[in-house]
XYZ file of N, CA and C in Angstrom:
594
model
N 6.639 4.917 14.154
C 8.093 5.006 14.249
C 8.658 5.774 13.059
N 7.928 6.752 12.536
C 8.409 7.509 11.392
C 9.372 8.618 11.801
N 9.264 9.097 13.031
C 10.157 10.145 13.477
C 11.539 9.561 13.792
N 12.550 10.439 13.884
C 13.880 9.968 14.286
C 13.758 9.352 15.669
N 14.265 8.147 15.806
C 14.080 7.382 17.037
C 15.424 7.140 17.697
N 15.471 7.314 18.985
C 16.707 7.074 19.717
C 16.437 6.013 20.768
N 17.000 4.843 20.602
C 16.820 3.808 21.605
C 16.477 2.457 21.036
N 15.397 1.898 21.551
C 15.062 0.510 21.281
C 13.544 0.387 21.323
N 12.920 0.123 20.189
C 11.461 -0.004 20.154
C 11.054 -1.113 19.194
N 10.137 -1.932 19.656
C 9.576 -3.015 18.845
C 8.060 -2.858 18.826
N 7.470 -2.972 17.644
C 6.017 -2.961 17.485
C 5.634 -4.194 16.680
N 4.905 -5.104 17.331
C 4.544 -6.373 16.711
C 3.044 -6.606 16.825
N 2.481 -7.237 15.809
C 1.091 -7.692 15.870
C 1.031 -9.037 15.192
N 0.414 -10.011 15.879
C 0.325 -11.336 15.298
C -0.509 -12.263 16.144
N -0.285 -13.564 15.955
C -1.074 -14.600 16.616
C -0.292 -15.214 17.770
N -0.973 -15.399 18.887
C -0.381 -16.075 20.041
C -0.270 -17.557 19.683
N 0.961 -18.076 19.598
C 1.173 -19.444 19.125
C 1.019 -20.480 20.230
N 1.289 -20.099 21.479
C 1.155 -21.006 22.631
C 0.782 -20.186 23.855
N 0.196 -20.841 24.844
C -0.137 -20.167 26.094
C 1.145 -19.736 26.811
N 1.096 -18.618 27.548
C 2.285 -18.177 28.288
C 2.715 -19.216 29.324
N 4.035 -19.294 29.539
C 4.579 -20.178 30.576
C 5.578 -19.382 31.406
N 5.771 -19.792 32.640
C 6.688 -19.088 33.534
C 8.102 -19.112 32.965
N 8.772 -17.973 33.011
C 10.142 -17.864 32.518
C 11.136 -17.754 33.665
N 10.999 -16.709 34.495
C 11.946 -16.484 35.579
C 11.389 -15.425 36.523
N 12.093 -15.231 37.626
C 11.747 -14.183 38.576
C 12.956 -13.283 38.743
N 12.716 -11.961 38.748
C 13.791 -10.984 38.918
C 13.307 -9.871 39.823
N 14.038 -9.632 40.923
C 13.706 -8.573 41.881
C 12.263 -8.682 42.361
N 11.837 -9.903 42.594
C 10.499 -10.148 43.115
C 9.391 -10.089 42.077
N 9.727 -9.895 40.804
C 8.723 -9.837 39.728
C 8.810 -11.113 38.909
N 7.658 -11.774 38.730
C 7.610 -12.988 37.934
C 7.350 -12.627 36.472
N 8.118 -13.271 35.563
C 7.989 -13.031 34.131
C 7.527 -14.301 33.432
N 6.710 -14.100 32.399
C 6.204 -15.199 31.585
C 6.605 -14.956 30.141
N 6.628 -16.020 29.343
C 6.981 -15.898 27.936
C 5.999 -16.679 27.077
N 5.800 -16.187 25.849
C 4.989 -16.920 24.883
C 5.506 -16.585 23.480
N 5.329 -17.504 22.523
C 5.728 -17.228 21.145
C 4.622 -16.487 20.390
N 5.036 -15.450 19.666
C 4.124 -14.683 18.824
C 4.505 -14.942 17.375
N 3.539 -15.325 16.573
C 3.789 -15.609 15.158
C 3.315 -14.434 14.313
N 4.237 -13.895 13.487
C 3.890 -12.812 12.568
C 4.185 -13.264 11.145
N 3.314 -12.886 10.223
C 3.486 -13.258 8.820
C 4.215 -12.158 8.065
N 5.166 -12.557 7.224
C 5.825 -11.617 6.317
C 4.912 -11.402 5.106
N 5.254 -10.412 4.277
C 4.493 -10.182 3.045
C 4.546 -11.396 2.138
N 5.656 -12.161 2.213
C 5.810 -13.355 1.383
C 4.916 -14.504 1.837
N 4.340 -14.392 3.045
C 3.541 -15.470 3.609
C 4.314 -16.347 4.570
N 5.651 -16.228 4.590
C 6.464 -16.966 5.569
C 6.187 -16.400 6.954
N 6.322 -17.248 7.966
C 6.035 -16.836 9.340
C 7.321 -16.726 10.153
N 7.391 -15.694 10.988
C 8.451 -15.553 11.982
C 7.837 -15.774 13.344
N 8.554 -16.468 14.208
C 8.089 -16.695 15.570
C 9.022 -15.966 16.521
N 8.466 -15.033 17.291
C 9.226 -14.167 18.188
C 8.808 -14.471 19.624
N 9.777 -14.564 20.520
C 9.477 -14.797 21.931
C 9.164 -13.477 22.619
N 7.997 -13.411 23.256
C 7.569 -12.218 23.983
C 7.713 -12.503 25.479
N 8.291 -11.554 26.201
C 8.469 -11.657 27.648
C 7.594 -10.596 28.301
N 6.808 -10.973 29.318
C 5.942 -9.999 29.974
C 5.857 -10.267 31.466
N 5.562 -9.209 32.213
C 5.375 -9.331 33.660
C 4.087 -10.105 33.942
N 4.068 -10.798 35.069
C 2.884 -11.559 35.459
C 1.652 -10.665 35.544
N 1.826 -9.413 35.973
C 0.690 -8.496 36.117
C 0.021 -8.173 34.783
N 0.713 -8.439 33.654
C 0.139 -8.156 32.335
C -0.683 -9.321 31.790
N -0.588 -10.501 32.406
C -1.270 -11.681 31.876
C -2.777 -11.484 31.688
N -3.497 -10.828 32.621
C -4.944 -10.665 32.398
C -5.282 -9.837 31.159
N -4.342 -9.017 30.672
C -4.600 -8.181 29.497
C -4.190 -8.858 28.193
N -3.664 -10.085 28.267
C -3.198 -10.777 27.074
C -4.361 -11.496 26.386
N -4.718 -11.082 25.157
C -5.776 -11.798 24.431
C -5.340 -13.234 24.136
N -6.323 -14.113 23.912
C -6.012 -15.525 23.686
C -5.507 -15.810 22.286
N -5.924 -14.989 21.308
C -5.574 -15.340 19.930
C -4.646 -14.333 19.265
N -5.072 -13.076 19.088
C -4.238 -12.084 18.403
C -3.925 -10.932 19.342
N -2.687 -10.408 19.214
C -2.249 -9.381 20.153
C -1.308 -8.402 19.453
N -1.370 -7.145 19.884
C -0.392 -6.130 19.509
C 0.513 -5.899 20.697
N 1.812 -5.876 20.446
C 2.809 -5.717 21.513
C 3.715 -4.548 21.160
N 3.917 -3.664 22.112
C 4.938 -2.620 21.997
C 5.929 -2.856 23.119
N 7.212 -2.846 22.778
C 8.216 -3.117 23.799
C 9.615 -2.851 23.304
N 10.569 -3.582 23.876
C 11.980 -3.407 23.570
C 12.609 -4.758 23.277
N 13.532 -4.752 22.334
C 14.265 -5.964 21.983
C 15.352 -6.197 23.025
N 15.413 -7.408 23.561
C 16.392 -7.766 24.588
C 17.199 -8.973 24.124
N 18.448 -9.043 24.577
C 19.290 -10.211 24.288
C 19.905 -10.713 25.585
N 20.136 -12.004 25.633
C 20.924 -12.565 26.736
C 21.608 -13.829 26.249
N 22.693 -14.159 26.916
C 23.449 -15.358 26.569
C 22.918 -16.539 27.351
N 22.578 -17.607 26.649
C 22.140 -18.852 27.262
C 23.390 -19.627 27.679
N 23.603 -19.740 28.975
C 24.811 -20.402 29.479
C 24.562 -21.847 29.901
N 23.358 -22.358 29.595
C 23.019 -23.722 30.012
C 23.716 -24.772 29.157
N 24.186 -24.369 27.957
C 24.796 -25.340 27.059
C 23.785 -26.074 26.200
N 22.487 -25.798 26.399
C 21.426 -26.430 25.624
C 20.750 -25.359 24.779
N 20.657 -25.585 23.470
C 19.981 -24.634 22.591
C 20.883 -23.507 22.139
N 20.248 -22.456 21.624
C 20.986 -21.321 21.070
C 21.783 -20.613 22.162
N 22.920 -20.026 21.771
C 23.716 -19.248 22.718
C 23.130 -17.870 22.950
N 22.780 -17.167 21.868
C 22.218 -15.826 21.983
C 20.703 -15.913 21.836
N 20.001 -15.433 22.843
C 18.538 -15.479 22.853
C 18.014 -14.053 22.723
N 17.102 -13.846 21.779
C 16.442 -12.549 21.620
C 14.982 -12.686 22.019
N 14.498 -11.709 22.779
C 13.085 -11.640 23.148
C 12.626 -10.197 23.016
N 11.322 -10.014 22.995
C 10.755 -8.668 23.074
C 10.128 -8.531 24.446
N 10.651 -7.582 25.228
C 10.096 -7.284 26.542
C 8.881 -6.389 26.335
N 7.698 -6.908 26.655
C 6.452 -6.174 26.422
C 6.304 -5.034 27.420
N 5.987 -3.858 26.900
C 5.650 -2.693 27.730
C 4.154 -2.407 27.646
N 3.551 -2.691 26.479
C 2.121 -2.470 26.271
C 1.536 -3.646 25.492
N 0.310 -4.017 25.832
C -0.421 -5.069 25.123
C -1.804 -4.540 24.754
N -2.299 -4.950 23.588
C -3.673 -4.622 23.218
C -4.178 -5.686 22.252
N -5.470 -5.619 21.959
C -6.060 -6.561 21.025
C -5.379 -6.422 19.673
N -5.145 -7.551 19.005
C -4.382 -7.561 17.754
C -5.215 -7.411 16.515
N -6.162 -6.466 16.523
C -6.973 -6.234 15.334
C -6.103 -5.618 14.246
N -6.287 -6.070 13.019
C -5.533 -5.532 11.902
C -4.518 -6.536 11.382
N -3.795 -6.148 10.320
C -2.826 -7.058 9.712
C -1.611 -7.272 10.605
N -0.890 -8.359 10.361
C 0.333 -8.629 11.106
C 1.324 -7.493 10.894
N 2.102 -7.219 11.929
C 3.061 -6.119 11.900
C 4.335 -6.559 12.599
N 5.479 -6.089 12.107
C 6.776 -6.428 12.692
C 7.717 -5.269 12.374
N 7.828 -4.315 13.311
C 8.677 -3.145 13.095
C 9.627 -2.977 14.287
N 10.889 -2.788 13.952
C 11.935 -2.616 14.958
C 12.692 -1.337 14.639
N 13.003 -0.522 15.654
C 13.880 0.639 15.512
C 14.903 0.585 16.636
N 16.181 0.643 16.270
C 17.274 0.542 17.239
C 18.304 1.622 16.973
N 18.850 2.194 18.032
C 20.014 3.055 17.918
C 21.108 2.443 18.779
N 22.264 2.218 18.165
C 23.369 1.606 18.897
C 24.654 1.723 18.112
N 25.682 1.057 18.606
C 27.012 1.133 17.994
C 27.440 -0.238 17.492
N 28.130 -0.247 16.351
C 28.716 -1.490 15.838
C 29.787 -1.935 16.837
N 29.693 -3.165 17.319
C 30.647 -3.602 18.355
C 31.583 -4.716 17.888
N 31.419 -5.213 16.661
C 32.338 -6.184 16.056
C 32.503 -5.811 14.597
N 33.625 -6.225 14.012
C 33.847 -5.933 12.590
C 32.688 -6.474 11.756
N 32.099 -5.639 10.898
C 31.047 -6.137 9.995
C 31.603 -7.215 9.065
N 30.756 -8.163 8.705
C 31.158 -9.263 7.818
C 30.292 -9.211 6.565
N 30.937 -8.969 5.413
C 30.241 -8.948 4.129
C 30.366 -10.323 3.490
N 29.232 -10.871 3.027
C 29.248 -12.193 2.396
C 28.190 -12.232 1.302
N 28.176 -13.326 0.562
C 27.204 -13.516 -0.512
C 26.379 -14.755 -0.177
N 25.052 -14.635 -0.267
C 24.175 -15.762 0.027
C 24.246 -16.783 -1.110
N 23.771 -18.021 -0.875
C 23.731 -19.012 -1.965
C 22.906 -18.547 -3.169
N 21.994 -17.598 -2.959
C 21.181 -17.056 -4.061
C 21.888 -15.898 -4.761
N 23.121 -15.555 -4.307
C 23.902 -14.514 -4.964
C 23.675 -13.103 -4.456
N 22.950 -12.933 -3.350
C 22.709 -11.598 -2.794
C 23.795 -11.234 -1.794
N 24.245 -9.981 -1.840
C 25.219 -9.508 -0.860
C 24.502 -9.216 0.455
N 25.155 -9.595 1.540
C 24.581 -9.419 2.869
C 25.701 -9.045 3.830
N 25.415 -8.165 4.763
C 26.410 -7.767 5.771
C 25.847 -8.082 7.148
N 26.616 -8.833 7.937
C 26.244 -9.163 9.317
C 26.948 -8.191 10.254
N 26.171 -7.579 11.150
C 26.771 -6.754 12.201
C 26.145 -7.112 13.541
N 26.865 -6.799 14.588
C 26.322 -6.881 15.947
C 26.224 -5.453 16.455
N 25.007 -5.041 16.832
C 24.746 -3.688 17.307
C 24.601 -3.720 18.825
N 25.409 -2.922 19.533
C 25.281 -2.785 20.989
C 24.306 -1.649 21.264
N 23.180 -1.982 21.889
C 22.129 -1.013 22.187
C 22.089 -0.827 23.701
N 22.368 0.387 24.140
C 22.456 0.648 25.579
C 21.092 0.637 26.246
N 21.077 0.066 27.457
C 19.929 0.182 28.350
C 20.324 1.152 29.459
N 19.394 1.403 30.353
C 19.757 2.131 31.565
C 20.606 1.213 32.448
N 21.222 1.756 33.437
C 21.990 1.000 34.442
C 23.199 0.301 33.842
N 23.811 0.916 32.807
C 25.084 0.442 32.250
C 25.031 -0.976 31.711
N 23.914 -1.355 31.159
C 23.799 -2.650 30.497
C 23.540 -2.404 29.023
N 23.836 -3.412 28.210
C 23.600 -3.309 26.773
C 23.002 -4.600 26.262
N 22.233 -4.475 25.183
C 21.754 -5.635 24.439
C 22.571 -5.709 23.162
N 22.951 -6.927 22.779
C 23.761 -7.153 21.585
C 22.877 -7.821 20.542
N 22.548 -7.063 19.505
C 21.527 -7.474 18.549
C 22.165 -7.772 17.194
N 22.005 -9.003 16.672
C 22.473 -9.297 15.319
C 21.580 -8.601 14.290
N 22.220 -7.941 13.326
C 21.508 -7.208 12.280
C 22.087 -7.627 10.933
N 21.219 -7.752 9.933
C 21.696 -8.008 8.571
C 21.213 -6.888 7.658
N 22.122 -6.437 6.797
C 21.799 -5.442 5.772
C 21.994 -6.102 4.419
N 21.289 -5.603 3.412
C 21.255 -6.246 2.107
C 21.722 -5.309 0.999
N 22.276 -5.882 -0.088
C 22.578 -5.144 -1.310
C 23.545 -4.000 -1.101
N 23.191 -2.816 -1.648
C 24.043 -1.643 -1.531
C 24.259 -1.270 -0.074
N 23.200 -1.358 0.734
C 23.350 -1.069 2.173
C 24.347 -2.024 2.819
N 24.395 -3.263 2.359
C 25.356 -4.234 2.903
C 26.776 -3.771 2.630
N 27.045 -3.354 1.394
C 28.399 -2.889 1.045
C 28.776 -1.641 1.837
N 27.835 -0.696 1.953
C 28.116 0.538 2.697
C 28.332 0.257 4.184
N 27.532 -0.641 4.757
C 27.657 -0.973 6.180
C 28.962 -1.704 6.448
N 29.371 -2.571 5.532
C 30.612 -3.332 5.716
C 31.831 -2.425 5.808
N 31.758 -1.221 5.239
C 32.888 -0.293 5.255
C 32.964 0.538 6.539
N 31.973 0.438 7.399
C 31.940 1.251 8.614
C 32.822 0.649 9.708
N 33.531 1.493 10.460
C 34.387 0.971 11.527
C 33.593 0.623 12.784
N 34.183 -0.248 13.604
C 33.622 -0.557 14.917
C 33.481 0.753 15.695
N 32.382 0.902 16.404
C 32.119 2.114 17.172
C 31.170 3.071 16.485
N 30.930 2.882 15.173
C 30.004 3.751 14.446
C 28.601 3.592 15.021
N 27.954 4.733 15.328
C 26.575 4.686 15.829
C 25.611 4.677 14.652
N 24.610 3.797 14.744
C 23.648 3.615 13.661
C 22.218 3.684 14.175
N 21.336 4.179 13.339
C 19.895 4.016 13.517
C 19.467 2.943 12.531
N 18.903 1.870 13.049
C 18.451 0.733 12.235
C 16.929 0.666 12.306
N 16.302 0.550 11.150
C 14.858 0.261 11.100
C 14.677 -0.994 10.272
N 13.835 -1.887 10.754
C 13.616 -3.121 10.014
C 12.611 -3.998 10.718
N 12.831 -5.305 10.599
C 11.922 -6.263 11.228
C 12.738 -7.361 11.885
N 12.141 -7.996 12.870
C 12.777 -9.112 13.565
C 12.373 -10.390 12.866
N 13.357 -11.167 12.448
C 13.031 -12.415 11.757
C 13.665 -13.601 12.478
N 13.024 -14.744 12.318
C 13.540 -16.002 12.871
C 13.926 -16.903 11.700
N 14.883 -17.766 11.957
C 15.389 -18.639 10.894
C 15.788 -19.965 11.521
N 15.240 -21.055 10.993
C 15.581 -22.393 11.493
C 16.826 -22.904 10.772
N 17.687 -23.594 11.508
C 18.861 -24.229 10.907
C 19.242 -25.437 11.750
N 20.181 -26.227 11.242
C 20.638 -27.431 11.948
C 22.119 -27.284 12.266
N 22.459 -27.515 13.522
C 23.864 -27.478 13.942
C 24.286 -28.908 14.261
N 25.435 -29.321 13.719
C 25.938 -30.669 13.965
C 26.961 -30.605 15.101
N 26.681 -31.341 16.170
C 27.574 -31.400 17.329
C 27.973 -32.853 17.533
N 29.275 -33.129 17.436
C 29.793 -34.491 17.577
C 29.058 -35.467 16.663
N 28.779 -35.027 15.434
C 28.134 -35.889 14.452
C 26.628 -35.991 14.569
N 26.046 -35.334 15.577
C 24.596 -35.389 15.769
C 23.964 -34.068 15.376
N 22.959 -34.086 14.482
C 22.293 -32.832 14.103
C 21.326 -32.357 15.188
N 21.371 -31.060 15.489
C 20.483 -30.452 16.482
C 19.753 -29.278 15.831
N 18.411 -29.255 15.926
C 17.681 -28.115 15.360
C 17.921 -26.863 16.198
N 18.088 -25.744 15.523
C 18.314 -24.466 16.182
C 17.447 -23.407 15.506
N 17.277 -22.288 16.209
C 16.553 -21.165 15.645
C 17.363 -19.903 15.914
N 17.633 -19.136 14.865
C 18.378 -17.887 14.998
C 17.408 -16.718 14.831
N 17.721 -15.624 15.512
C 16.934 -14.404 15.413
C 17.855 -13.267 15.011
N 17.360 -12.373 14.162
C 18.153 -11.230 13.738
C 17.207 -10.155 13.243
N 17.708 -8.925 13.222
C 16.945 -7.822 12.654
C 17.352 -7.691 11.198
N 16.387 -7.793 10.296
C 16.626 -7.576 8.874
C 16.392 -6.094 8.624
N 17.465 -5.360 8.267
C 17.413 -3.910 8.178
C 16.801 -3.464 6.863
N 15.846 -2.549 6.951
C 15.335 -1.852 5.762
C 16.091 -0.553 5.578
N 16.498 0.082 6.685
C 17.262 1.331 6.653
C 18.412 1.240 7.644
N 19.596 1.671 7.211
C 20.782 1.754 8.061
C 21.306 3.176 7.918
N 21.246 3.963 9.003
C 21.638 5.381 8.931
C 22.653 5.695 10.018
N 23.883 6.103 9.672
C 24.818 6.571 10.693
C 24.231 7.801 11.389
N 24.411 7.887 12.706
C 23.884 9.030 13.489
C 25.005 9.653 14.305
């Protein structure tokens, strides 16, 4: 992904954390999902949900796998769990020989006002939502975070600005309190290494 990239591409390599389970059927095609665990350089693990067609199941290794695909988002309307769900739709699968990998490249437009804030550790961070177009007039809405100087520069950009984002997909556990009861949740976002207006 070193060349200028236009669109939506995810390249992941890691460990299959659980066996695939049926997810849904669309236009007569059955889809399955499984969690893929990738290690960061720090040793912390991110767990990413991979979505694949049933026809790809025989090519899925049992332990380690490399996945090339596209980042997808959808709104969970069941009222249970996270509202925004991110998955990687697998286009290619192969044996996961080599170190863990987590690379994302997206081209899209800022669709909400960027929010600049400071973390409890004192680091500046900017939250944006990037609308990434698919074919057939649909879009995926991807949460992205930028850090430091890039955070300040991104926060100054107006809604509608087109960006090329390169980074990694990360997961983060948190607790949401609903009516006094704590509920575990997991958030997904792209942590940007590069933010380039295009």
